[in-house]
Amino acid sequence: EETIRQWGERILGEEVFLRCIDPFVSGVYAGNPETLSMKAALPKIARIEDISYGIGWNKGGALFYGGLKRQVELTKERKADPPAPEWPEFEYGNPGSFQKGLGTLPYTIQQKLGDEKIKLQWKLVQLEKDNDGIYQATFDTPDGSQTLRAKTVVSTAPAHALPGIFDSVLPGAHVLFDKIRSEIDRIGIYHPPVAAVTVAYPKQSFRDVELPNGFGNLQTLPGFGSLNPRTEGVRTLGTLWSSSLFPGRAPPDYNLLLNYIGGSRDTAIADLSEEEIIGEVDKGCRQVLLKPDAPPPKVLGWK
């Protein structure tokens, strides 16, 4: 199966792959484009190539024409099925959030359902199914072992937290956790280590340069963020310019940055302390955005 790197170099060439596709894949998936499947990881882009070759006169399969045709289709689909009128206004493709951050959603769910239905610090240790088709879930809780019965079970836990729990209800599940995948030197479903670090710096500590094409001055961070090609030696995968994306996230004289670092090609990040990870993020910000004499960052979050 064709990998993202193979596809990118075949269609667009090595330079476009290294400077555009590689940092995009690193930033979105924290993955390795040399092992990720193109059709599995980027199906919409792969589909554009299929559309391109489906245009009779486009013998060379030029992506531009496939992308143009797909855009026309999307416009028609959106007109046929517009957003509900009670939705807030938005632009397709732009990021969105709540005024007080994404934590608004789980906190609101907790408030609506109440403490009787929301249980914290409950760890699932066993899941079984009785003769009537009812699930029995056993949890370790602060108050000891607890068992609940339910007709349906939905799990959103990562695969590495589930080995052995589903064996009785999904006999084939252990294969997903234990299969040796020699082609990518991994076992089972792989979750690359990634740290998300939110920092803030005074606007005056950013480089005072005018960006090309009239985008504006870098000190105002006029954009979405930045992705770092692996060839440039910046360890941070990418940075979201949070205070530009979402107004009110920082004082007027500060810029807020959400940085992602680690990934499948930098697994050593898992061995670093919190202070060391923050230091690597600060180093990356100085390489890309800041003046040499910028002050230390104000660290607002780390996970």
Short mmCIF file of C-alpha atoms in Angstrom, two decimals:
data_model
loop_
_atom_site.label_atom_id
_atom_site.label_comp_id
_atom_site.label_asym_id
_atom_site.label_seq_id
_atom_site.Cartn_x
_atom_site.Cartn_y
_atom_site.Cartn_z
CA GLU A 1 0.00 0.00 0.00
CA GLU A 2 1.38 3.40 -1.00
CA THR A 3 2.70 5.52 1.86
CA ILE A 4 2.25 9.26 2.18
CA ARG A 5 5.88 9.86 1.27
CA GLN A 6 5.67 7.65 -1.81
CA TRP A 7 2.51 9.41 -2.94
CA GLY A 8 3.86 12.89 -2.24
CA GLU A 9 7.12 12.36 -4.12
CA ARG A 10 5.34 10.62 -7.02
CA ILE A 11 2.81 13.41 -7.47
CA LEU A 12 4.53 16.59 -6.24
CA GLY A 13 8.23 15.83 -5.89
CA GLU A 14 10.67 15.53 -3.00
CA GLU A 15 10.97 19.24 -2.15
CA VAL A 16 7.22 19.76 -1.82
CA PHE A 17 7.03 16.61 0.29
CA LEU A 18 9.81 17.69 2.67
CA ARG A 19 8.68 21.30 3.09
CA CYS A 20 4.88 20.94 2.96
CA ILE A 21 3.52 17.42 3.31
CA ASP A 22 6.00 16.10 5.89
CA PRO A 23 5.44 18.93 8.43
CA PHE A 24 1.68 18.71 7.88
CA VAL A 25 1.62 14.98 8.64
CA SER A 26 3.94 15.43 11.63
CA GLY A 27 1.74 18.19 13.03
CA VAL A 28 -1.62 16.47 12.46
CA TYR A 29 -0.80 12.82 13.18
CA ALA A 30 2.53 13.07 15.03
CA GLY A 31 3.29 10.21 12.66
CA ASN A 32 5.82 9.07 10.12
CA PRO A 33 4.83 9.66 6.47
CA GLU A 34 7.17 6.84 5.46
CA THR A 35 4.90 4.30 7.16
CA LEU A 36 1.44 5.92 7.17
CA SER A 37 -0.93 4.76 4.44
CA MET A 38 -1.93 7.54 2.08
CA LYS A 39 -5.50 6.31 1.57
CA ALA A 40 -6.01 5.61 5.28
CA ALA A 41 -4.49 8.84 6.65
CA LEU A 42 -5.42 11.34 3.92
CA PRO A 43 -8.40 9.79 2.11
CA LYS A 44 -9.85 13.09 0.88
CA ILE A 45 -6.62 14.05 -0.87
CA ALA A 46 -6.20 10.54 -2.28
CA ARG A 47 -9.75 10.78 -3.60
CA ILE A 48 -8.88 13.97 -5.50
CA GLU A 49 -6.33 12.00 -7.50
CA ASP A 50 -9.01 9.42 -8.36
CA ILE A 51 -11.36 12.23 -9.41
CA SER A 52 -8.60 13.77 -11.55
CA TYR A 53 -8.06 10.58 -13.52
CA GLY A 54 -11.84 10.24 -13.87
CA ILE A 55 -11.97 13.41 -15.98
CA GLY A 56 -11.81 12.11 -19.53
CA TRP A 57 -9.70 14.87 -21.07
CA ASN A 58 -7.33 15.09 -18.06
CA LYS A 59 -5.09 12.31 -19.32
CA GLY A 60 -2.21 13.16 -17.00
CA GLY A 61 -4.39 13.16 -13.89
CA ALA A 62 -3.41 16.71 -12.89
CA LEU A 63 -4.56 17.27 -9.30
CA PHE A 64 -5.64 20.85 -9.92
CA TYR A 65 -8.58 19.82 -12.07
CA GLY A 66 -9.62 17.06 -9.67
CA GLY A 67 -9.51 19.51 -6.79
CA LEU A 68 -11.53 22.06 -8.76
CA LYS A 69 -14.19 19.48 -9.60
CA ARG A 70 -14.40 18.33 -5.99
CA GLN A 71 -14.76 21.95 -4.80
CA VAL A 72 -17.70 22.44 -7.14
CA GLU A 73 -19.28 19.26 -5.72
CA LEU A 74 -18.74 20.47 -2.14
CA THR A 75 -20.36 23.82 -2.89
CA LYS A 76 -23.44 22.06 -4.25
CA GLU A 77 -23.58 19.68 -1.27
CA ARG A 78 -23.38 22.54 1.23
CA LYS A 79 -26.12 24.49 -0.53
CA ALA A 80 -28.33 21.39 -0.56
CA ASP A 81 -27.75 20.74 3.15
CA PRO A 82 -26.98 24.10 4.85
CA PRO A 83 -26.17 24.46 8.56
CA ALA A 84 -29.10 24.79 10.95
CA PRO A 85 -30.16 28.45 11.34
CA GLU A 86 -29.56 28.40 15.11
CA TRP A 87 -25.86 27.62 14.62
CA PRO A 88 -23.38 30.49 15.05
CA GLU A 89 -21.85 31.81 11.85
CA PHE A 90 -18.68 30.04 10.72
CA GLU A 91 -16.46 29.54 7.71
CA TYR A 92 -15.78 26.04 6.43
CA GLY A 93 -12.22 24.97 7.15
CA ASN A 94 -11.64 27.45 9.98
CA PRO A 95 -11.08 26.17 13.54
CA GLY A 96 -13.63 26.74 16.25
CA SER A 97 -13.81 26.57 20.01
CA PHE A 98 -15.89 27.67 22.98
CA GLN A 99 -15.30 31.07 24.55
CA LYS A 100 -13.83 29.40 27.64
CA GLY A 101 -12.03 26.61 25.79
CA LEU A 102 -12.87 23.02 24.87
CA GLY A 103 -13.19 22.12 28.54
CA THR A 104 -16.62 23.77 28.31
CA LEU A 105 -18.03 20.61 26.69
CA PRO A 106 -17.14 17.99 29.34
CA TYR A 107 -17.93 20.40 32.19
CA THR A 108 -21.36 21.09 30.70
CA ILE A 109 -22.04 17.39 30.24
CA GLN A 110 -21.12 16.83 33.89
CA GLN A 111 -23.47 19.60 35.01
CA LYS A 112 -26.35 18.27 32.91
CA LEU A 113 -25.97 14.62 33.93
CA GLY A 114 -24.99 15.20 37.54
CA ASP A 115 -22.62 13.33 39.84
CA GLU A 116 -24.89 10.28 39.96
CA LYS A 117 -24.14 9.52 36.31
CA ILE A 118 -20.64 10.95 35.98
CA LYS A 119 -18.05 8.88 37.88
CA LEU A 120 -14.46 10.06 38.20
CA GLN A 121 -11.45 7.90 39.11
CA TRP A 122 -13.32 4.72 38.15
CA LYS A 123 -10.99 2.30 36.34
CA LEU A 124 -12.51 -0.48 34.23
CA VAL A 125 -10.80 -3.78 35.10
CA GLN A 126 -13.17 -6.40 33.65
CA LEU A 127 -16.00 -6.58 31.13
CA GLU A 128 -18.23 -9.64 30.76
CA LYS A 129 -21.52 -10.53 29.06
CA ASP A 130 -24.16 -12.75 30.67
CA ASN A 131 -26.55 -15.19 29.01
CA ASP A 132 -29.17 -12.46 28.58
CA GLY A 133 -26.77 -10.31 26.56
CA ILE A 134 -26.26 -7.80 29.37
CA TYR A 135 -22.79 -6.44 29.98
CA GLN A 136 -21.28 -6.46 33.46
CA ALA A 137 -18.51 -3.91 33.92
CA THR A 138 -16.32 -4.12 37.02
CA PHE A 139 -14.46 -1.01 38.14
CA ASP A 140 -11.80 -0.17 40.72
CA THR A 141 -13.06 2.96 42.46
CA PRO A 142 -12.08 5.10 45.46
CA ASP A 143 -14.79 3.22 47.37
CA GLY A 144 -13.64 -0.27 46.33
CA SER A 145 -14.80 -2.62 43.58
CA GLN A 146 -18.08 -1.71 41.86
CA THR A 147 -20.03 -3.64 39.18
CA LEU A 148 -22.52 -2.07 36.78
CA ARG A 149 -24.90 -3.73 34.30
CA ALA A 150 -25.70 -2.21 30.91
CA LYS A 151 -27.17 -3.14 27.54
CA THR A 152 -24.50 -1.19 25.67
CA VAL A 153 -20.86 -0.30 26.35
CA VAL A 154 -18.97 2.44 24.52
CA SER A 155 -15.25 2.83 25.13
CA THR A 156 -13.15 5.86 24.17
CA ALA A 157 -10.05 4.79 26.11
CA PRO A 158 -6.77 4.42 24.17
CA ALA A 159 -5.81 0.91 23.12
CA HIS A 160 -2.79 0.73 25.43
CA ALA A 161 -5.15 1.03 28.44
CA LEU A 162 -7.37 -1.89 27.40
CA PRO A 163 -5.34 -5.12 26.97
CA GLY A 164 -7.13 -8.07 28.58
CA ILE A 165 -10.30 -6.17 29.44
CA PHE A 166 -12.29 -7.08 26.33
CA ASP A 167 -11.07 -10.66 25.93
CA SER A 168 -14.32 -12.28 27.12
CA VAL A 169 -16.62 -10.15 24.93
CA LEU A 170 -14.28 -9.65 21.94
CA PRO A 171 -12.19 -12.83 21.68
CA GLY A 172 -10.19 -11.48 18.75
CA ALA A 173 -9.32 -8.19 20.42
CA HIS A 174 -5.96 -9.38 21.76
CA VAL A 175 -4.67 -9.56 18.19
CA LEU A 176 -5.05 -5.79 17.91
CA PHE A 177 -2.93 -5.27 21.01
CA ASP A 178 -0.30 -7.96 20.51
CA LYS A 179 0.29 -8.17 16.76
CA ILE A 180 3.92 -7.59 15.82
CA ARG A 181 4.05 -5.06 12.99
CA SER A 182 7.60 -5.53 11.79
CA GLU A 183 7.21 -3.16 8.84
CA ILE A 184 6.99 -0.19 11.21
CA ASP A 185 8.78 -1.72 14.22
CA ARG A 186 5.71 -1.50 16.46
CA ILE A 187 3.45 -3.84 18.43
CA GLY A 188 -0.32 -3.53 18.27
CA ILE A 189 -2.11 -0.19 17.97
CA TYR A 190 0.57 2.44 18.39
CA HIS A 191 0.07 5.74 20.24
CA PRO A 192 3.08 8.02 19.72
CA PRO A 193 4.15 10.13 22.73
CA VAL A 194 3.20 13.78 22.28
CA ALA A 195 3.27 16.71 24.70
CA ALA A 196 1.08 19.80 24.35
CA VAL A 197 2.61 22.88 25.96
CA THR A 198 0.88 26.27 26.16
CA VAL A 199 3.16 29.26 26.69
CA ALA A 200 2.89 33.04 26.43
CA TYR A 201 5.43 35.73 25.53
CA PRO A 202 5.16 39.54 25.32
CA LYS A 203 4.39 40.65 21.77
CA GLN A 204 7.48 42.84 21.78
CA SER A 205 9.65 39.74 22.23
CA PHE A 206 8.64 38.43 18.80
CA ARG A 207 10.72 39.27 15.78
CA ASP A 208 9.79 42.62 14.27
CA VAL A 209 9.51 41.56 10.63
CA GLU A 210 6.90 42.12 7.95
CA LEU A 211 5.68 38.84 6.48
CA PRO A 212 5.54 38.40 2.69
CA ASN A 213 2.41 38.99 0.61
CA GLY A 214 1.04 41.64 2.94
CA PHE A 215 0.16 39.27 5.79
CA GLY A 216 1.33 41.75 8.42
CA ASN A 217 3.94 41.97 11.15
CA LEU A 218 5.05 38.78 12.90
CA GLN A 219 4.58 40.40 16.32
CA THR A 220 0.80 40.30 15.75
CA LEU A 221 0.90 36.63 14.66
CA PRO A 222 -1.43 37.18 11.68
CA GLY A 223 -2.37 33.60 10.95
CA PHE A 224 -3.23 30.09 12.10
CA GLY A 225 0.17 28.91 13.27
CA SER A 226 3.37 27.32 12.02
CA LEU A 227 4.53 23.81 11.15
CA ASN A 228 8.19 22.87 11.29
CA PRO A 229 9.75 20.68 8.57
CA ARG A 230 11.84 17.90 10.12
CA THR A 231 14.74 18.99 7.91
CA GLU A 232 15.05 22.36 9.70
CA GLY A 233 16.19 20.98 13.04
CA VAL A 234 13.34 22.38 15.15
CA ARG A 235 12.18 19.73 17.62
CA THR A 236 8.67 21.18 18.10
CA LEU A 237 6.28 19.68 15.54
CA GLY A 238 4.10 22.74 15.20
CA THR A 239 2.61 25.73 16.99
CA LEU A 240 -0.94 27.07 17.05
CA TRP A 241 -1.17 30.83 17.46
CA SER A 242 -4.00 30.57 19.97
CA SER A 243 -4.37 34.26 20.80
CA SER A 244 -4.82 35.04 17.10
CA LEU A 245 -7.28 32.21 16.48
CA PHE A 246 -9.44 32.84 19.54
CA PRO A 247 -9.79 36.45 20.78
CA GLY A 248 -9.62 37.01 24.51
CA ARG A 249 -7.24 34.16 25.27
CA ALA A 250 -4.37 36.47 26.28
CA PRO A 251 -3.81 40.07 27.46
CA PRO A 252 -3.47 42.58 24.60
CA ASP A 253 0.31 42.81 25.00
CA TYR A 254 0.91 39.02 24.97
CA ASN A 255 0.79 36.23 22.40
CA LEU A 256 -0.40 32.75 23.42
CA LEU A 257 1.13 29.69 21.74
CA LEU A 258 0.04 26.04 21.89
CA ASN A 259 3.00 23.82 20.95
CA TYR A 260 3.08 20.11 20.09
CA ILE A 261 6.31 18.17 20.51
CA GLY A 262 7.24 14.49 20.21
CA GLY A 263 5.65 12.03 17.80
CA SER A 264 6.59 8.67 16.36
CA ARG A 265 9.96 9.99 15.13
CA ASP A 266 10.88 11.57 18.47
CA THR A 267 9.90 8.95 21.04
CA ALA A 268 12.70 10.10 23.36
CA ILE A 269 10.35 12.92 24.40
CA ALA A 270 8.66 10.40 26.71
CA ASP A 271 11.84 10.19 28.80
CA LEU A 272 12.14 13.94 29.43
CA SER A 273 10.95 15.75 32.54
CA GLU A 274 8.33 18.50 32.38
CA GLU A 275 11.04 21.13 32.73
CA GLU A 276 13.09 19.60 29.91
CA ILE A 277 10.07 19.46 27.57
CA ILE A 278 9.21 23.09 28.30
CA GLY A 279 12.86 23.97 27.63
CA GLU A 280 12.73 22.25 24.22
CA VAL A 281 9.51 24.10 23.37
CA ASP A 282 11.04 27.42 24.38
CA LYS A 283 14.09 26.63 22.25
CA GLY A 284 11.85 25.94 19.24
CA CYS A 285 9.94 29.19 19.73
CA ARG A 286 13.23 31.10 19.78
CA GLN A 287 14.38 29.37 16.59
CA VAL A 288 11.23 30.28 14.69
CA LEU A 289 9.45 33.28 16.24
CA LEU A 290 11.30 35.13 19.00
CA LYS A 291 14.08 37.65 19.35
CA PRO A 292 17.33 36.38 20.94
CA ASP A 293 16.71 38.40 24.13
CA ALA A 294 13.09 37.25 24.64
CA PRO A 295 12.19 36.61 28.30
CA PRO A 296 11.41 33.10 29.61
CA PRO A 297 7.93 31.87 28.74
CA LYS A 298 4.91 32.04 31.00
CA VAL A 299 3.80 28.40 31.09
CA LEU A 300 0.02 28.11 31.23
CA GLY A 301 -0.47 24.42 30.56
CA TRP A 302 1.35 21.15 29.96
CA LYS A 303 0.07 17.65 29.21
#
